[in-house]
Tab-separated table of C-alpha atoms and ligand atoms in Angstrom:
chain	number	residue	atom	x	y	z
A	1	UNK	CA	-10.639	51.799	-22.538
A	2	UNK	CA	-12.793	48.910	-24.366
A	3	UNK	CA	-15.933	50.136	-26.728
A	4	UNK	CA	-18.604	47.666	-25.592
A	5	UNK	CA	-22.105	47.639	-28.141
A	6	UNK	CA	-24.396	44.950	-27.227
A	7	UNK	CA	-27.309	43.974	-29.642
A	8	UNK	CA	-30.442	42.631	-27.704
A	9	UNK	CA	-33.541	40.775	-29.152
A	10	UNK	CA	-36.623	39.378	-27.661
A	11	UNK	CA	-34.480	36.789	-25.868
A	12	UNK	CA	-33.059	38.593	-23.281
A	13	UNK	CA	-37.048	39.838	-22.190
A	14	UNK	CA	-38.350	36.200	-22.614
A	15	UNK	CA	-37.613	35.574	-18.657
A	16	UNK	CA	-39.371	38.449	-18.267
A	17	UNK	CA	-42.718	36.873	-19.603
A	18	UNK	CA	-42.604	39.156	-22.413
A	19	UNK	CA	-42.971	36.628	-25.864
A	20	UNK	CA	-40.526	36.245	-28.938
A	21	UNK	CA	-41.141	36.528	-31.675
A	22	UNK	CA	-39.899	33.322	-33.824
A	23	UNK	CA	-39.723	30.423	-30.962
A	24	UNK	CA	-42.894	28.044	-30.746
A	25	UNK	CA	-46.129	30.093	-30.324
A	26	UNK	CA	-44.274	33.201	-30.769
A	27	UNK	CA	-46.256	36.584	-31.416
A	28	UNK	CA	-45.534	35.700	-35.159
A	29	UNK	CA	-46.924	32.452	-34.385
A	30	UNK	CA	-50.269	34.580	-32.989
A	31	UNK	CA	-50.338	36.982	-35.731
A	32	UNK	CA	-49.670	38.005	-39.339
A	33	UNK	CA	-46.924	40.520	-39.579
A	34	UNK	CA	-48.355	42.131	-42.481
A	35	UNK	CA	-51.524	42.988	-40.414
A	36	UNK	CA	-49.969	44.381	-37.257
A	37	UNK	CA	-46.648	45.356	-38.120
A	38	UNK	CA	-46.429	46.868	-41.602
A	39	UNK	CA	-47.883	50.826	-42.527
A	40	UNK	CA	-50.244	49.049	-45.130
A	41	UNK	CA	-51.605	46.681	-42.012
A	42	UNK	CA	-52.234	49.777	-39.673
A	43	UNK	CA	-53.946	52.149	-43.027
A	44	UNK	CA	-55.975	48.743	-43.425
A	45	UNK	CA	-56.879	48.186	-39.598
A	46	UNK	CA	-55.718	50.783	-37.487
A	47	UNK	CA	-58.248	49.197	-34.521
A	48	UNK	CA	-56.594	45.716	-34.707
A	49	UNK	CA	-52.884	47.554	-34.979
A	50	UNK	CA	-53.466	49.693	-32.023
A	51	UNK	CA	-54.732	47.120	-29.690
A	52	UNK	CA	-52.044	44.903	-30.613
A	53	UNK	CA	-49.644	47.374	-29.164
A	54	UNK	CA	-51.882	48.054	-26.366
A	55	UNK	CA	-51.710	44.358	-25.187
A	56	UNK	CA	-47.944	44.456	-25.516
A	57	UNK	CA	-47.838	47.671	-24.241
A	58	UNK	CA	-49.645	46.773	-20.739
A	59	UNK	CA	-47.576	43.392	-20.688
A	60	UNK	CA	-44.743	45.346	-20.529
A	61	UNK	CA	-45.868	47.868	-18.433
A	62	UNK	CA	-46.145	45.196	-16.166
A	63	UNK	CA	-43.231	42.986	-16.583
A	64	UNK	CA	-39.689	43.419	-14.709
A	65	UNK	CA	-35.762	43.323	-15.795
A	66	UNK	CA	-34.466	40.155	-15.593
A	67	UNK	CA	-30.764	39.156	-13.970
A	68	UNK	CA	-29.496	39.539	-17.909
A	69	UNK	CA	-30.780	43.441	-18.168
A	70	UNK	CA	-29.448	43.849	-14.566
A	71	UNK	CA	-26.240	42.556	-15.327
A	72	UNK	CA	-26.376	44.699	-18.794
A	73	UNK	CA	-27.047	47.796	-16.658
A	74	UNK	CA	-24.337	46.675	-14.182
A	75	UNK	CA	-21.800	46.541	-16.758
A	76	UNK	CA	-22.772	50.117	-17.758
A	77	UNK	CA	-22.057	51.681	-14.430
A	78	UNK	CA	-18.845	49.604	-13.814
A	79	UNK	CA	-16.629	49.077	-17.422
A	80	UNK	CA	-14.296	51.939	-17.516
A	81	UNK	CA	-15.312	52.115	-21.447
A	82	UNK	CA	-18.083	53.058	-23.308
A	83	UNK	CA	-21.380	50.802	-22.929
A	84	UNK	CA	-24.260	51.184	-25.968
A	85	UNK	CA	-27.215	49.061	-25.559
A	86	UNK	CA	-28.710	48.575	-29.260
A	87	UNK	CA	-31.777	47.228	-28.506
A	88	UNK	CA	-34.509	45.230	-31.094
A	89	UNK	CA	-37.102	45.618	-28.501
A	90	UNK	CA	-39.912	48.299	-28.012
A	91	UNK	CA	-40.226	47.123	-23.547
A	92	UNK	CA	-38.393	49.155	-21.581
A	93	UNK	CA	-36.959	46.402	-19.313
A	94	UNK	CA	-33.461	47.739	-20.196
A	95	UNK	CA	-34.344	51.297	-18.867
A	96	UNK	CA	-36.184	49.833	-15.656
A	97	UNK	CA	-33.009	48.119	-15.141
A	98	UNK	CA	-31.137	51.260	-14.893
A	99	UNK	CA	-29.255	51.027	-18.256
A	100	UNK	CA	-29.096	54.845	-19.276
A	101	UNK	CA	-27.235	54.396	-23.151
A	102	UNK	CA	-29.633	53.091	-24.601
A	103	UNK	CA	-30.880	53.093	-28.292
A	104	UNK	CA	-34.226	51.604	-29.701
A	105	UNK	CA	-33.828	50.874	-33.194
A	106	UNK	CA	-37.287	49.388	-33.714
A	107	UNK	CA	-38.971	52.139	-31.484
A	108	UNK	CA	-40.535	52.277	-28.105
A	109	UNK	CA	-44.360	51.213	-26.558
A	110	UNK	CA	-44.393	54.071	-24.001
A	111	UNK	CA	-43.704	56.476	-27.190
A	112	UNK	CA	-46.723	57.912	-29.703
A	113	UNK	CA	-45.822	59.610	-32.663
A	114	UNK	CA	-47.630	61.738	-34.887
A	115	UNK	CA	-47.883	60.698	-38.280
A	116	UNK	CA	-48.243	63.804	-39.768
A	117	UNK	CA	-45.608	66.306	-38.029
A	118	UNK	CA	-43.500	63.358	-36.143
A	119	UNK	CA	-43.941	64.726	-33.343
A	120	UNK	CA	-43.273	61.999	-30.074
A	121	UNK	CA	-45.074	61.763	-26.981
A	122	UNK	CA	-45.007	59.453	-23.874
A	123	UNK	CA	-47.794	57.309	-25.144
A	124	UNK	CA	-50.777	56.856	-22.944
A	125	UNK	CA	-51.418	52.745	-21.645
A	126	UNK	CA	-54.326	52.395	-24.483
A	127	UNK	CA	-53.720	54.499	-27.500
A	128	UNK	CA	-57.102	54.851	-29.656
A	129	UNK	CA	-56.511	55.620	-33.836
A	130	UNK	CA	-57.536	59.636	-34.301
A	131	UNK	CA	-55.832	60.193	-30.674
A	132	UNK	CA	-54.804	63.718	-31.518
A	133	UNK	CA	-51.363	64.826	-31.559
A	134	UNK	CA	-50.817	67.373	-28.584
A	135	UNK	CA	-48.463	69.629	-31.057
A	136	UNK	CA	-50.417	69.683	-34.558
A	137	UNK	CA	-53.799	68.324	-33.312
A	138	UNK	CA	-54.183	66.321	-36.471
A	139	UNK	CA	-55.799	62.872	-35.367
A	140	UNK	CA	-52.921	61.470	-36.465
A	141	UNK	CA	-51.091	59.070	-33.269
A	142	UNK	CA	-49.667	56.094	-33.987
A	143	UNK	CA	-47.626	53.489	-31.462
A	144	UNK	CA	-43.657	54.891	-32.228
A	145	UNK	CA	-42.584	51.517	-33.616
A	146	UNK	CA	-40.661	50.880	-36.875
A	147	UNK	CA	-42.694	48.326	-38.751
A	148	UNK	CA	-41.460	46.478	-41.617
A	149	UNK	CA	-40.561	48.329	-44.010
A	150	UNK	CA	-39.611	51.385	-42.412
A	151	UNK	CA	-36.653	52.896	-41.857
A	152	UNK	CA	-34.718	51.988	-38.239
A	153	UNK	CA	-33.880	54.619	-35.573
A	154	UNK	CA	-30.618	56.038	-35.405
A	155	UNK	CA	-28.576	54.021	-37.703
A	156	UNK	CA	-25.968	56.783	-38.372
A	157	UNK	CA	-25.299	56.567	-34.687
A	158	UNK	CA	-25.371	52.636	-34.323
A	159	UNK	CA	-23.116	52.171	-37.265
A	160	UNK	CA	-20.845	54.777	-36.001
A	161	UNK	CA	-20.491	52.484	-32.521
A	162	UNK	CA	-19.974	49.103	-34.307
A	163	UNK	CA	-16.873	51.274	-36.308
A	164	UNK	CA	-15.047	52.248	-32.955
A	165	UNK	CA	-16.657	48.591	-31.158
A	166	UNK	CA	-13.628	46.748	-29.034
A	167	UNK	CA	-16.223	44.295	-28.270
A	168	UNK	CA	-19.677	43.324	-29.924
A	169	UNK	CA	-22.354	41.242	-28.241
A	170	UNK	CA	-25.632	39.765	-29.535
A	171	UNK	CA	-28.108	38.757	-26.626
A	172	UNK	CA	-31.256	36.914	-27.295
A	173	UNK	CA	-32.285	37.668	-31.285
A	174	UNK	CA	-32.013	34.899	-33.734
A	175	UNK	CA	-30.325	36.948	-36.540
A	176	UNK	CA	-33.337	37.166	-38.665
A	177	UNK	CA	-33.997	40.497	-39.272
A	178	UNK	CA	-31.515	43.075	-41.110
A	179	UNK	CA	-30.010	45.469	-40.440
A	180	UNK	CA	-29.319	44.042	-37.205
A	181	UNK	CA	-28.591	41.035	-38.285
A	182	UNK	CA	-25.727	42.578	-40.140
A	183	UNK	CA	-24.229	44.316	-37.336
A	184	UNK	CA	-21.806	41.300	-36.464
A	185	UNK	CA	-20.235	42.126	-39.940
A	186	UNK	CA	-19.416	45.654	-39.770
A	187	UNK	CA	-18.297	44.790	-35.651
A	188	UNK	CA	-16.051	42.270	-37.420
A	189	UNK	CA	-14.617	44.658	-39.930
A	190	UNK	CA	-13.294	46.805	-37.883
A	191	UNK	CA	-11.380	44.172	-35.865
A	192	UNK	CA	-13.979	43.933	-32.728
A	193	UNK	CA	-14.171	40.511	-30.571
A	194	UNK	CA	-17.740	39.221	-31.496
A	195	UNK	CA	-19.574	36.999	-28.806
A	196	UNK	CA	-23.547	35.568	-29.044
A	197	UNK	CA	-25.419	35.157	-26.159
A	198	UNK	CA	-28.429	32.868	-27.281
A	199	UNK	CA	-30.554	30.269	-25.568
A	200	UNK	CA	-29.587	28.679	-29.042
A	201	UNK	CA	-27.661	29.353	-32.304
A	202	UNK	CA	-28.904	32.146	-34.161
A	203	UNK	CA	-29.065	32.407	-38.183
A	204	UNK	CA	-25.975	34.222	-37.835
A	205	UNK	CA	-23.791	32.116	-34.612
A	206	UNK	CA	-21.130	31.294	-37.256
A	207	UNK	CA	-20.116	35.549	-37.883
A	208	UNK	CA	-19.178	35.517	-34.109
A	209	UNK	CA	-16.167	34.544	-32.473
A	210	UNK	CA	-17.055	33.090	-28.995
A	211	UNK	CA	-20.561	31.883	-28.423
A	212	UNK	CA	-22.549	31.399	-25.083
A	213	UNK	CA	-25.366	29.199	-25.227
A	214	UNK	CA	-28.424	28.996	-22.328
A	215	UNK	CA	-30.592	31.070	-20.994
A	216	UNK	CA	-29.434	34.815	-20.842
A	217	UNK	CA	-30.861	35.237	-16.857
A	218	UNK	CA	-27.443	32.998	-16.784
A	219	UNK	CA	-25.218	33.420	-19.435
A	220	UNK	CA	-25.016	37.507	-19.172
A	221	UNK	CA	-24.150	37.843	-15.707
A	222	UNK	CA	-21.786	35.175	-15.800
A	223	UNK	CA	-20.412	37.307	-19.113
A	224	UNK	CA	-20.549	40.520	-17.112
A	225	UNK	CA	-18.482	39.288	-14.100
A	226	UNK	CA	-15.817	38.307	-16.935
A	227	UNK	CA	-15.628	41.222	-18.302
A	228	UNK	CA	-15.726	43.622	-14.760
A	229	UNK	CA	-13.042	41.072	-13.615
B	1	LIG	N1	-32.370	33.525	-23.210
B	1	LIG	C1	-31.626	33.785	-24.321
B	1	LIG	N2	-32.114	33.698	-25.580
B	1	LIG	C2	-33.404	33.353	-25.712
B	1	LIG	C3	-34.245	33.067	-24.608
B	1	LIG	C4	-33.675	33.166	-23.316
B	1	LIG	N3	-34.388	32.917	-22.200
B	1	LIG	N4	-35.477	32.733	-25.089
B	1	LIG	C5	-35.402	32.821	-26.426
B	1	LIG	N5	-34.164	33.181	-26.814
B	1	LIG	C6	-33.651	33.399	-28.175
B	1	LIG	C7	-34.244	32.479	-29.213
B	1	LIG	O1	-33.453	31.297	-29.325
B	1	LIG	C8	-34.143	33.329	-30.484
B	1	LIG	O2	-32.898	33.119	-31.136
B	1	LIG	O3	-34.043	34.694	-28.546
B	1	LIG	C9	-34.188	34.761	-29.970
B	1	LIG	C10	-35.503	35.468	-30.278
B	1	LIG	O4	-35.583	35.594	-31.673
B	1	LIG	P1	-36.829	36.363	-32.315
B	1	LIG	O5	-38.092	35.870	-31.694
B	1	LIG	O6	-36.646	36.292	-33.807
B	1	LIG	O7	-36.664	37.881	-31.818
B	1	LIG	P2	-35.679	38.975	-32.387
B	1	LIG	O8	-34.411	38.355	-32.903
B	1	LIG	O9	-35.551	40.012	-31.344
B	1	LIG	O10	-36.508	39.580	-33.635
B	1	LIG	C11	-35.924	40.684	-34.270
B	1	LIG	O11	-37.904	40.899	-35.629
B	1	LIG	O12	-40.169	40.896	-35.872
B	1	LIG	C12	-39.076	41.699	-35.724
B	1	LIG	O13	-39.176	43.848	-34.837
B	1	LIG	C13	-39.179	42.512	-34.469
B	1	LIG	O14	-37.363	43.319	-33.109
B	1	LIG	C14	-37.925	42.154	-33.699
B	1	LIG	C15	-37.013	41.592	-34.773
């Protein structure tokens, strides 16, 4: 049966009042990356760091799927194939959906890790810097996100999908950042179909085959019931 990976971004949580990150007032609109989502921003100002992933952190708390992660999650229980979710985003909208194969490349709100010992942790709603660590006790927390410059989660595993991919999807991320940006590529390589789902073309629209354009509450399910057909 079909190997289904599907790539989300911001896009696919915008309906879900959750921001993006490059559209008009995005968060990078808001804020500098370099001083709340780079290692050198967080040694610099840990305070301003933290509480930017608190805010984001209750937002999402707070926020619900949309029709695009329940059609995602829909697909998962019903396509006789394989279904990975590679996901861009730290909400857990996917989850709360029901989706259960799930990865987070970039990390995860409701996860703390420890800087020292890497130990993770369901993070609390407000993280403070010097939270201890419940395994080493070193003050040493941190929000579990990959900031720029770090290394993504489970690569070996994502790149391992794309090889044995039937079918790759991109919902919702404009194609900015690597390595997901690449993905599309190494989908293509290995002779997958290759369809964007994007409220508009992304950096990368001409890599895929097919292309579905609008807003993803829309376009997914109306992909989904395609595919289940
Ligand atoms: N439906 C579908 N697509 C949408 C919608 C919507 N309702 N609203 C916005 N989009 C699209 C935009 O057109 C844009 O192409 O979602 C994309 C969002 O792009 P970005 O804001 O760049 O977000 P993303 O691609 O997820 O960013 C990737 O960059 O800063 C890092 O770590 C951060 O994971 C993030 C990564």
């Amino acid at each position: 049966m079909s190997k289904i990976v599907i790539l989300t971004g911001a896009g696919i949580s915008a309906e879900s009042g959750l921001g993006t990150f490059r559209d008009e007032g995005g968060l990078w609109a808001q804020h500098r990356i370099e001083d709340v989502a780079t290692p050198e921003g967080f040694a610099r100002n840990p305070n301003l760091v933290v509480d930017f992933y608190n805010a984001r952190r209750a937002q999402a708390a707070e926020a619900s799927p949309n029709a695009a992660h329940d059609a995602l999650a829909r697909l998962e229980r019903h396509h006789k194939g394989e279904v990975l979710i590679v996901t861009q985003n730290v909400d857990d909208l996917h989850e709360k959906a029901g989706s259960q194969n799930v990865v987070h490349m970039h990390g995860a709100l409701n996860s703390a890790l420890c800087a020292r010992c890497e130990n993770r942790w369901p993070a609390p709603l407000r993280m403070a810097p010097g939270d201890a660590c419940p395994s080493c006790a070193a003050p040493s927390a941190r929000p579990d996100i990959v900031w720029f410059g770090e290394i993504p989660y489970q690569m070996e595993r994502i790149e391992a999908a794309l090889s044995r991919a039937n079918i790759f999807a991109a919902v919702g991320t404009s194609g900015n950042v690597y390595p997901a940006a690449g993905f599309v590529q190494l989908a293509r390589m290995t002779g997958a179909r290759t369809v964007e789902l994007n409220l508009e073309p992304s950096v990368t629209v001409s890599d895929f085959e097919e292309t579905h354009f609008g807003k993803a509450s829309e376009t997914v399910p109306k992909w989904v019931d395609n595919l289940l057909r």
